[in-house]
Tab-separated table of C-alpha atoms and ligand atoms in Angstrom:
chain	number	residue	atom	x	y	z
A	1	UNK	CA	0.792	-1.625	26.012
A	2	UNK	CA	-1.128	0.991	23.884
A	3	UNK	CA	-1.381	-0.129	20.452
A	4	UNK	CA	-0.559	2.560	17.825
A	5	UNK	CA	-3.339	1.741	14.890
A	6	UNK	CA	-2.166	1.421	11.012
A	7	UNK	CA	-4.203	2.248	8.159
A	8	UNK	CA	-3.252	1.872	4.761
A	9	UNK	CA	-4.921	1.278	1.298
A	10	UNK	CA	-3.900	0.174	-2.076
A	11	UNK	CA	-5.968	1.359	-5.310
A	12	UNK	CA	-7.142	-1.767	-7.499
A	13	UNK	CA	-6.464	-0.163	-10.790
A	14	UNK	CA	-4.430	-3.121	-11.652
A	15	UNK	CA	-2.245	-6.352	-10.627
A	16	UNK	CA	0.258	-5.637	-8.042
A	17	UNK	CA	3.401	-5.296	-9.536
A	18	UNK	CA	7.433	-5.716	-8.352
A	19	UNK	CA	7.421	-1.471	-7.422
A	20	UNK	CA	4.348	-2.152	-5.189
A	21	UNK	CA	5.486	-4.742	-3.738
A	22	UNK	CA	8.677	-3.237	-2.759
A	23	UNK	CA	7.556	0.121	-2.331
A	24	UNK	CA	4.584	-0.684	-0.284
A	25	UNK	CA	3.262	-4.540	0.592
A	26	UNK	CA	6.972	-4.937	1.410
A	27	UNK	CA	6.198	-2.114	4.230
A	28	UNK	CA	3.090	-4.017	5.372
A	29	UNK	CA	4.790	-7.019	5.663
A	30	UNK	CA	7.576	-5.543	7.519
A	31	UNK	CA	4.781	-4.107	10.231
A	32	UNK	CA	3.042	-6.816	10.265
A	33	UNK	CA	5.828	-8.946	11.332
A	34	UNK	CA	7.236	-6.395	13.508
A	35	UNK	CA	6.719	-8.885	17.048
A	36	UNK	CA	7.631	-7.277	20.223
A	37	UNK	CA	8.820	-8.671	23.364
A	38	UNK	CA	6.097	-7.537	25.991
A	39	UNK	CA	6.934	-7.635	29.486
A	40	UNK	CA	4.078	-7.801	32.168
A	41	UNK	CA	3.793	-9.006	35.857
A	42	UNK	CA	1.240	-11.405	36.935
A	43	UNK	CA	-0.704	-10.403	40.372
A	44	UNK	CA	-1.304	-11.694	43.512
A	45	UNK	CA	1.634	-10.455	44.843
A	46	UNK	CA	3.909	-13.161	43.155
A	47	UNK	CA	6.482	-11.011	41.100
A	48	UNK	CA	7.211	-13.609	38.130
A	49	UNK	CA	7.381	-11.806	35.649
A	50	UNK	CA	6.213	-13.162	32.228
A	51	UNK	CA	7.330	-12.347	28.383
A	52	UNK	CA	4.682	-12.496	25.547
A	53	UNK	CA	5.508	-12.030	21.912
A	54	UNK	CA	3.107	-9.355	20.355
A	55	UNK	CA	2.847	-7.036	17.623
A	56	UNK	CA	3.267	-2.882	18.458
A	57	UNK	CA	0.713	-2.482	15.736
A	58	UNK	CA	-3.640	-2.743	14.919
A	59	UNK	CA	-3.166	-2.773	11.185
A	60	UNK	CA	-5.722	-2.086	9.029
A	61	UNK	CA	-5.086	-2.979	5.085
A	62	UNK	CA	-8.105	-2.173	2.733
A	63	UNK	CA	-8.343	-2.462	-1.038
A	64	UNK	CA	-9.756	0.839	-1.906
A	65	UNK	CA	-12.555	-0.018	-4.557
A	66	UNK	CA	-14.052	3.779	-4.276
A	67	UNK	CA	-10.923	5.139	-4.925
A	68	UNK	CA	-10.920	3.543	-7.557
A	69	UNK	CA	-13.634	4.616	-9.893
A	70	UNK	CA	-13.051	8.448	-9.848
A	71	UNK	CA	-10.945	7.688	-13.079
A	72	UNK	CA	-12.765	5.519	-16.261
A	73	UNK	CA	-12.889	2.111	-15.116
A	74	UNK	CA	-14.670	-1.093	-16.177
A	75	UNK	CA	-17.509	-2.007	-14.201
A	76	UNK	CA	-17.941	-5.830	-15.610
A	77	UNK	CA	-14.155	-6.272	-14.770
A	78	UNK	CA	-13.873	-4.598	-11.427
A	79	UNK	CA	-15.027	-7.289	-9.083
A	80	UNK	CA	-12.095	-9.366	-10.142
A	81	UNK	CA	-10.296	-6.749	-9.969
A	82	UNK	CA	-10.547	-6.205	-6.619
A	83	UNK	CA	-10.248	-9.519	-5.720
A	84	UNK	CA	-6.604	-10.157	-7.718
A	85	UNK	CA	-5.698	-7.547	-5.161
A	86	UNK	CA	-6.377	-9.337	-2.444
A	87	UNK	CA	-5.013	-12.237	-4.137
A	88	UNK	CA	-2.012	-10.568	-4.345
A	89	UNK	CA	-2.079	-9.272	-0.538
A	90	UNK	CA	-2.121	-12.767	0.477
A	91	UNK	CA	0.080	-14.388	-1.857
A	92	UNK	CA	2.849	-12.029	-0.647
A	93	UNK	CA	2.352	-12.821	2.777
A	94	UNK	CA	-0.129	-10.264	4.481
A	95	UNK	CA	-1.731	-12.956	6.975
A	96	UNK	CA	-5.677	-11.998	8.254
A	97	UNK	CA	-4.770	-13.659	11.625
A	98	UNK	CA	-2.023	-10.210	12.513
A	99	UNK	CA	-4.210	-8.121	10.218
A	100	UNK	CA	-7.447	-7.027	9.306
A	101	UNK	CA	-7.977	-7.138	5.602
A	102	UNK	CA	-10.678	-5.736	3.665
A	103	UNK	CA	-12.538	-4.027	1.172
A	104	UNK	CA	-13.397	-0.709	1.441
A	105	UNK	CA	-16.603	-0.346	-0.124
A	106	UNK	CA	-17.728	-3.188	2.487
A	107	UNK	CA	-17.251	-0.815	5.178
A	108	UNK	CA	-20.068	1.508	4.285
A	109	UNK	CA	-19.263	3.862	7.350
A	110	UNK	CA	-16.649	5.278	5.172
A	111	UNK	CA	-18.644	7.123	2.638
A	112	UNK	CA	-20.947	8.571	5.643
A	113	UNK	CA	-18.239	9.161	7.888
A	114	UNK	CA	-16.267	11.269	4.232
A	115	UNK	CA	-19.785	13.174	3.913
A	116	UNK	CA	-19.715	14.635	7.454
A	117	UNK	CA	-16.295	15.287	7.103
A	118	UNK	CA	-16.617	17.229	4.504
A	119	UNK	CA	-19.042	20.032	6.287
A	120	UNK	CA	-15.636	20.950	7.381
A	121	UNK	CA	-13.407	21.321	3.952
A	122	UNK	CA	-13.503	24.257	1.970
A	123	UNK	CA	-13.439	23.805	-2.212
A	124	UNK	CA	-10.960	26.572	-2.308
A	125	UNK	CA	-8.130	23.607	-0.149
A	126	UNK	CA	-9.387	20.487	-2.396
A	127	UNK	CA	-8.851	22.558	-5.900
A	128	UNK	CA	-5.609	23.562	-4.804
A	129	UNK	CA	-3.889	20.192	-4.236
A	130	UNK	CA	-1.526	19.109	-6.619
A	131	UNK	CA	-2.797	15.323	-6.977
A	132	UNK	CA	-6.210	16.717	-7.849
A	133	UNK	CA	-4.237	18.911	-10.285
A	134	UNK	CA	-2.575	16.227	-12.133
A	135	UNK	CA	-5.544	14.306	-12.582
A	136	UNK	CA	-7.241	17.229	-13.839
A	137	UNK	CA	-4.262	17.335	-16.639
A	138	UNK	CA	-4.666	13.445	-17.502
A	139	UNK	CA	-8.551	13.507	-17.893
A	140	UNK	CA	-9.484	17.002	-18.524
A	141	UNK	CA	-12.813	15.400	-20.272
A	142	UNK	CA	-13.048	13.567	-16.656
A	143	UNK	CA	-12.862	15.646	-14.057
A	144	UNK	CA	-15.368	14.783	-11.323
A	145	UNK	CA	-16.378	15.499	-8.298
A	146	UNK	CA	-15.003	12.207	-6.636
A	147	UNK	CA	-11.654	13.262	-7.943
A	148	UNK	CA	-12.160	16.180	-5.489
A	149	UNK	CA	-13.900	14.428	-2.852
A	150	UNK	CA	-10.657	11.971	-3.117
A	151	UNK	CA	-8.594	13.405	-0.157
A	152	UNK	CA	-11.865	13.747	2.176
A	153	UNK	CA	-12.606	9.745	1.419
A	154	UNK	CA	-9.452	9.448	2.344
A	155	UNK	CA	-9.156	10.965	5.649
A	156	UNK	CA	-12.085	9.168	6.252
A	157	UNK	CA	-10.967	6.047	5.836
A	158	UNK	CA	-7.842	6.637	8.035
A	159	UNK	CA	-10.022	8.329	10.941
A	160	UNK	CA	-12.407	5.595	10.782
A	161	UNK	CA	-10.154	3.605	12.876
A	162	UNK	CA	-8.448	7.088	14.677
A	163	UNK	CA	-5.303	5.690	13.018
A	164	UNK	CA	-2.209	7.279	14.455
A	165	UNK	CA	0.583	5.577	11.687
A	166	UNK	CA	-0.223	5.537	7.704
A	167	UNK	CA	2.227	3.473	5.756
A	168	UNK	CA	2.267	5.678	2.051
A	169	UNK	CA	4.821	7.603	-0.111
A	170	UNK	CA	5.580	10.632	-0.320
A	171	UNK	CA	3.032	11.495	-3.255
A	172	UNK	CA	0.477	11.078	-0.423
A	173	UNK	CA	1.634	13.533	1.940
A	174	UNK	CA	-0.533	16.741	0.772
A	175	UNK	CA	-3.816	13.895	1.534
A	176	UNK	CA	-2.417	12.982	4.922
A	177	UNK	CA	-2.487	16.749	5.570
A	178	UNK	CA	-5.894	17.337	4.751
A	179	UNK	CA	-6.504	14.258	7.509
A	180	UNK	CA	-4.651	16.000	10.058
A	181	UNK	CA	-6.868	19.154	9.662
A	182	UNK	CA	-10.014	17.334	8.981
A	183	UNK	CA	-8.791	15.404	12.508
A	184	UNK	CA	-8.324	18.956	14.636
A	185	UNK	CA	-11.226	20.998	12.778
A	186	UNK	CA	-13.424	17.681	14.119
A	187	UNK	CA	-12.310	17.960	17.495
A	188	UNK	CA	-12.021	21.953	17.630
A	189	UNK	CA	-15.579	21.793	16.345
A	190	UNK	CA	-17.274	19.132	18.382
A	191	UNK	CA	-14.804	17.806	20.929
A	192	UNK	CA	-13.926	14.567	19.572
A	193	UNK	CA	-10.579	12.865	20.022
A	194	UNK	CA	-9.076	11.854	16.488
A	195	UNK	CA	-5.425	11.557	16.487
A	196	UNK	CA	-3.209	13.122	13.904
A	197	UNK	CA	-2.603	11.133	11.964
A	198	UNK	CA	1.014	10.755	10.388
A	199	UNK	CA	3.493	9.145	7.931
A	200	UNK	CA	4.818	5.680	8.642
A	201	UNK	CA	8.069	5.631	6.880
A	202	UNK	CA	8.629	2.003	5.672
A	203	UNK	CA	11.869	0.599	4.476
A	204	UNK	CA	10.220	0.505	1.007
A	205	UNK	CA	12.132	0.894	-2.037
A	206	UNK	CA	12.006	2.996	-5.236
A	207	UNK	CA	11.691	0.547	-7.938
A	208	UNK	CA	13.286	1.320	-11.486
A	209	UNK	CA	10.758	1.506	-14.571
A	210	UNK	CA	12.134	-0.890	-17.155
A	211	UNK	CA	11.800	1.896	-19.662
A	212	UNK	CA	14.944	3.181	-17.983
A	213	UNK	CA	12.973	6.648	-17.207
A	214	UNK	CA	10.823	7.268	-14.049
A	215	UNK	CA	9.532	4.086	-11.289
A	216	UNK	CA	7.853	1.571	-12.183
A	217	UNK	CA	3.957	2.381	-12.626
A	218	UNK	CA	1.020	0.356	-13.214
A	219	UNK	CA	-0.039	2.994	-15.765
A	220	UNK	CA	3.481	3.089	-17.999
A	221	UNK	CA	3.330	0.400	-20.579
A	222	UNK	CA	6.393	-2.048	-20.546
A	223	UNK	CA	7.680	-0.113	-17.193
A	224	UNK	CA	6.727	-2.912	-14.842
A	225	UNK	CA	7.560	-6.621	-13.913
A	226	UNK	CA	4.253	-7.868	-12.474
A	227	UNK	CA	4.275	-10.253	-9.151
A	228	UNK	CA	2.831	-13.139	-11.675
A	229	UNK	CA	4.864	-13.038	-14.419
A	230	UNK	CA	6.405	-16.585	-15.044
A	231	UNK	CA	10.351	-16.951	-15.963
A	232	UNK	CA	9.985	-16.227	-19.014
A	233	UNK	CA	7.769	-12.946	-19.559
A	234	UNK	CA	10.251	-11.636	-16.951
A	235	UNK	CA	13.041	-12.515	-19.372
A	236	UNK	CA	11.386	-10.974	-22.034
A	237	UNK	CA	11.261	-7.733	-20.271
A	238	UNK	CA	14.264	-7.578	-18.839
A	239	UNK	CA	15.830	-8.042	-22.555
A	240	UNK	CA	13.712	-4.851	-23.682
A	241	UNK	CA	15.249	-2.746	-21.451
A	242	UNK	CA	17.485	-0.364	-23.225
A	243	UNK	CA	21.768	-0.626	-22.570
A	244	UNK	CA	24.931	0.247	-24.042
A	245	UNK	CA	27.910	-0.790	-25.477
A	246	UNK	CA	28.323	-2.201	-21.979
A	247	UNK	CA	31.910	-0.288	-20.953
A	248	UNK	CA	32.788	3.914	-20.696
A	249	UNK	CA	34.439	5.975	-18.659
A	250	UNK	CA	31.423	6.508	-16.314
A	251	UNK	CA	28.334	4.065	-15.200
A	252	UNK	CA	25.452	6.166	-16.810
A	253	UNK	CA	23.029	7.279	-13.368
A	254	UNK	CA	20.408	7.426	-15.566
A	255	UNK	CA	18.505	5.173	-18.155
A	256	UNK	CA	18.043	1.545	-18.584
A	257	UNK	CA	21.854	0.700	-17.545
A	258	UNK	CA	21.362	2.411	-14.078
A	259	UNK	CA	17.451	0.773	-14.196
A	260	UNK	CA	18.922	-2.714	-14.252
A	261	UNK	CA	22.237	-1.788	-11.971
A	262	UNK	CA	19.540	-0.592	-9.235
A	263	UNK	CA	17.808	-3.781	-10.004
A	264	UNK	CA	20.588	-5.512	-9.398
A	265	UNK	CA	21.200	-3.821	-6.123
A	266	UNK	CA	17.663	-4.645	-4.982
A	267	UNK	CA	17.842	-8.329	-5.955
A	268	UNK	CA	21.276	-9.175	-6.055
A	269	UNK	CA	22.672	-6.961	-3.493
A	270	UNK	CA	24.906	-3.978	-3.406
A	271	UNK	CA	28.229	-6.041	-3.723
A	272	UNK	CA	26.779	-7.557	-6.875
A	273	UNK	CA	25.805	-3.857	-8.077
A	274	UNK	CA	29.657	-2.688	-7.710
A	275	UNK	CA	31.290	-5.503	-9.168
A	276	UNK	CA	28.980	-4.559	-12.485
A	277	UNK	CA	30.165	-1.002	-12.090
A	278	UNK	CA	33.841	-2.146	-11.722
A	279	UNK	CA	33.601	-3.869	-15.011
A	280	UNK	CA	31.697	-1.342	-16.744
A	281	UNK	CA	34.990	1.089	-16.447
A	282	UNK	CA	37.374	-2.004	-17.227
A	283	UNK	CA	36.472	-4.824	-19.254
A	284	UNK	CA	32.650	-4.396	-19.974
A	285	UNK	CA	29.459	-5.460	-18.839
A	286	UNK	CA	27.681	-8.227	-20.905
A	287	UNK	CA	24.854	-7.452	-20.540
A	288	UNK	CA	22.903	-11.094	-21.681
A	289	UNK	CA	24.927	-12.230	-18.595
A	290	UNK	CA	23.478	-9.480	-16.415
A	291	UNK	CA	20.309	-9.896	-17.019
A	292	UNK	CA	20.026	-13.174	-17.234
A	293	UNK	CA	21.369	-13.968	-13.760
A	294	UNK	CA	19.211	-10.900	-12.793
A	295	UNK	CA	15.938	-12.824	-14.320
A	296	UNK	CA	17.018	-15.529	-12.403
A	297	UNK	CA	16.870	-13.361	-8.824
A	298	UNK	CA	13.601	-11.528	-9.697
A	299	UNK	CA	12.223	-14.820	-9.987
A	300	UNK	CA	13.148	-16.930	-7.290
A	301	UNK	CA	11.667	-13.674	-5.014
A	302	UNK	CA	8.435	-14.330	-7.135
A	303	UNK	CA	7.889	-18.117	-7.184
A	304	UNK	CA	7.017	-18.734	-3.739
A	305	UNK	CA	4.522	-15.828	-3.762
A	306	UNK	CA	2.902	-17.532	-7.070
A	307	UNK	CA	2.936	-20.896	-5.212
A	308	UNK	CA	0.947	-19.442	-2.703
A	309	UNK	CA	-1.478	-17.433	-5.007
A	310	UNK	CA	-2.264	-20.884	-7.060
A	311	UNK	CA	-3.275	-22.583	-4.099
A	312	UNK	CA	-5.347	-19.170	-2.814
A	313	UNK	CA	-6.904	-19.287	-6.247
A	314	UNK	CA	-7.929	-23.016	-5.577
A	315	UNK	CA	-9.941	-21.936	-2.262
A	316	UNK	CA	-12.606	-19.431	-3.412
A	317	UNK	CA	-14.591	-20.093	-0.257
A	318	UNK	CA	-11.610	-19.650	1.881
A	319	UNK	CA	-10.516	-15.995	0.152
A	320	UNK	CA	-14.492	-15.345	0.406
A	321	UNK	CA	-14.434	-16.236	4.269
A	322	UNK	CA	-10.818	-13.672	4.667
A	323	UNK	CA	-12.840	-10.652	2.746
A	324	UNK	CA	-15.781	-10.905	4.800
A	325	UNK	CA	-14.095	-11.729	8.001
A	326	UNK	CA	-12.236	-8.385	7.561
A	327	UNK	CA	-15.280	-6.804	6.362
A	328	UNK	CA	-17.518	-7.294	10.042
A	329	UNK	CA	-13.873	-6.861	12.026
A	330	UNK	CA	-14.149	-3.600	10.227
A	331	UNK	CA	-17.051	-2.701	10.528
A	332	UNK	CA	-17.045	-2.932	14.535
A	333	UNK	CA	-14.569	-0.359	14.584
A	334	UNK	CA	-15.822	2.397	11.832
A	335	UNK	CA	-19.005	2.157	13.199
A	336	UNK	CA	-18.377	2.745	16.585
A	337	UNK	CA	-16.514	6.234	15.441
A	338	UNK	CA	-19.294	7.252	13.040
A	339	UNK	CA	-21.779	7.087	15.997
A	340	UNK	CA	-19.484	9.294	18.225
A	341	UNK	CA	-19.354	11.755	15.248
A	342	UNK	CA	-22.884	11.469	14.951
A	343	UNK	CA	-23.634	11.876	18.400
A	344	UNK	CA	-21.145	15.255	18.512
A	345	UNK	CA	-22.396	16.607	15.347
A	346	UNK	CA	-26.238	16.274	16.581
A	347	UNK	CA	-27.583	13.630	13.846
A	348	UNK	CA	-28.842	11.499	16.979
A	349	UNK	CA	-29.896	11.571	20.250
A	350	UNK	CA	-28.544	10.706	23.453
A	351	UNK	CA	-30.197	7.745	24.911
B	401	LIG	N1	-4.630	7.304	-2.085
B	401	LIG	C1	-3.840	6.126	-1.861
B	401	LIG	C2	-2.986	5.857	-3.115
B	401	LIG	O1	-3.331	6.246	-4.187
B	401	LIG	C3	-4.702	4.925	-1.587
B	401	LIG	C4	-5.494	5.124	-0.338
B	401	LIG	C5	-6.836	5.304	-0.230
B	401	LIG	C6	-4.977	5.200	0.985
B	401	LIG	N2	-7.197	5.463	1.058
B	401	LIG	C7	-6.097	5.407	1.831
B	401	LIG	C8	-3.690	5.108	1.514
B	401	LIG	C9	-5.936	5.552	3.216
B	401	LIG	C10	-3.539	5.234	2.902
B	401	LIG	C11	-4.652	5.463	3.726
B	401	LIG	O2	-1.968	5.223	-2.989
């Protein structure tokens, strides 16, 4: 069976919280998991045919460090910063056996693999994408050239491994295009064999923000439940988010009443989520009662994650061994296609 390959990165500007989890590690998990009966005849003329449990998918899941620091960041911090992300990886189940894990600074071919690339962008298609744009708007005093060079890194990291499937949301699509073209200008140009890559819809959900406008974001104050927050800092939360007098004519489809309903649907189930409604036209929705039985859900999806991030945290060497592990597993590939490149663009000679 032809494995399709899987590349996807998450940005370490901060802890994993409950909207990356569901939106994306949730994904991860659900493609890393994703075993496959595979059907194959032994030879020698015997016929027995034999069953063997395997996975569809060559996933690649990177912490992307350079992606990173195109936007003020602290340097003394960062190094732990990475690592709580793979801390969090790991603690919500990504397992280095079915996957290869890794940072993506460690896997150097990247950056030399974005540079060649990049012979074959124009400015004119980096200026006009609309995730440069919006950075441009939140740190006009910032604007840099890795900000630009973002989507270029990018397809480099996904060709790297000729990646057919990339697990990301929609905000990434405009990047994934400048992959495909980077992909068929590279072959057009020197006859190499990329794949297209494309857009691995995962059964990921939009997470509320707590603010009751928007998803949850890393960058939103008070928007976000993170995967480590004990009982009670997720109780606190959950009583900041805005309600009502609990009962009206018509469930609001917007604010923090429809934040926590959705909540509810994601943690509770959608049964749990209508009853709520029901009562919110009748009697009323109290809403202590709400959200303390939806505290109660949030958490009990939490604790075993934390239970297994407490004993990662008590095995440096062992989350040392996984990152470096990855790292040379890597390696092997990227560096194979960065010598084809090479070889096509001219940079070495055939032995
Ligand atoms: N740009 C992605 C984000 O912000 C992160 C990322 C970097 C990525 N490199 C990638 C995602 C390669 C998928 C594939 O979410």
């Amino acid at each position: 069976m032809n494995k399709k390959r899987v590349l996807s990165g998450i940005r370490a500007n901060g802890r994993l919280h409950l909207g990356n989890y569901l939106g994306a590690v949730k994904g991860m998990l659900e493609l890393q998991n994703n075993l496959e009966y595979e059907t194959f005849s032994i030879p020698r003329g015997n016929d027995l045919l034999r069953q063997l449990k395997t996975n569809q998918y060559d996933l690649f899941y990177m912490v992307a460090d350079l992606h990173s620091i195109n936007v003020p960041y602290n340097p003394k911090g960062f190094q732990q910063a990475v690592r709580e992300v793979v801390l969090d990886y790991l603690a919500a189940g990504l397992d280095p056996q079915k996957c290869t894990l890794f940072i993506q600074s460690h896997v150097p071919e990247h950056v030399e693999l974005s540079y060649l690339f990049s012979t074959t962008v124009t400015v004119a298609r980096m200026l006009h994408l609309p995730t440069y744009k919006e950075k441009v708007k939140q740190h006009p005093e910032n604007v840099n050239m890795a900000l630009l060079y973002y989507p270029v890194l990018m397809a480099a990291d996904i060709l790297a491994y000729k990646s057919n499937l990339v697990p990301v949301g929609d905000d990434q699509l405009p990047h994934l295009e400048v992959a495909r073209e980077i992909a068929r200008k590279m072959n057009d140009t020197y006859g190499l064999d990329f794949p297209e890559p494309e857009q691995f819809k995962t059964k990921g959900s939009r997470v509320p923000s707590l603010t009751g406008e928007g998803k949850m974001s890393k960058s939103v104050e008070g928007s976000y439940i993170n995967l480590t927050d004990d009982i009670k800092t997720i109780k606190k939360k959950l009583a900041a988010v805005p309600t009502d007098s609990g009962q009206g004519e018509k469930v609001p489809e917007t604010g923090g009443v429809a934040a926590l309903l959705q909540l509810v649907e994601l943690f509770q189930g959608f049964a749990k989520k209508e009853e709520y409604e029901r009562q919110y036209v009748a009697s009323g929705v109290q809403y202590r009662v709400l959200k303390e039985e939806l505290t109660e859900a949030i958490y009990k999806e939490l604790e075993p994650i934390q239970e297994r991030r407490s004993e990662l945290e008590k095995d440096k060497g062992k989350v040392d061994r996984i990152i470096e592990e990855g790292a040379k597993k890597a390696r092997e590939v990227a560096s194979q296609t960065l010598q084809e490149v090479k070889l096509a663009m001219g940079l070495i000679m055939i032995h």
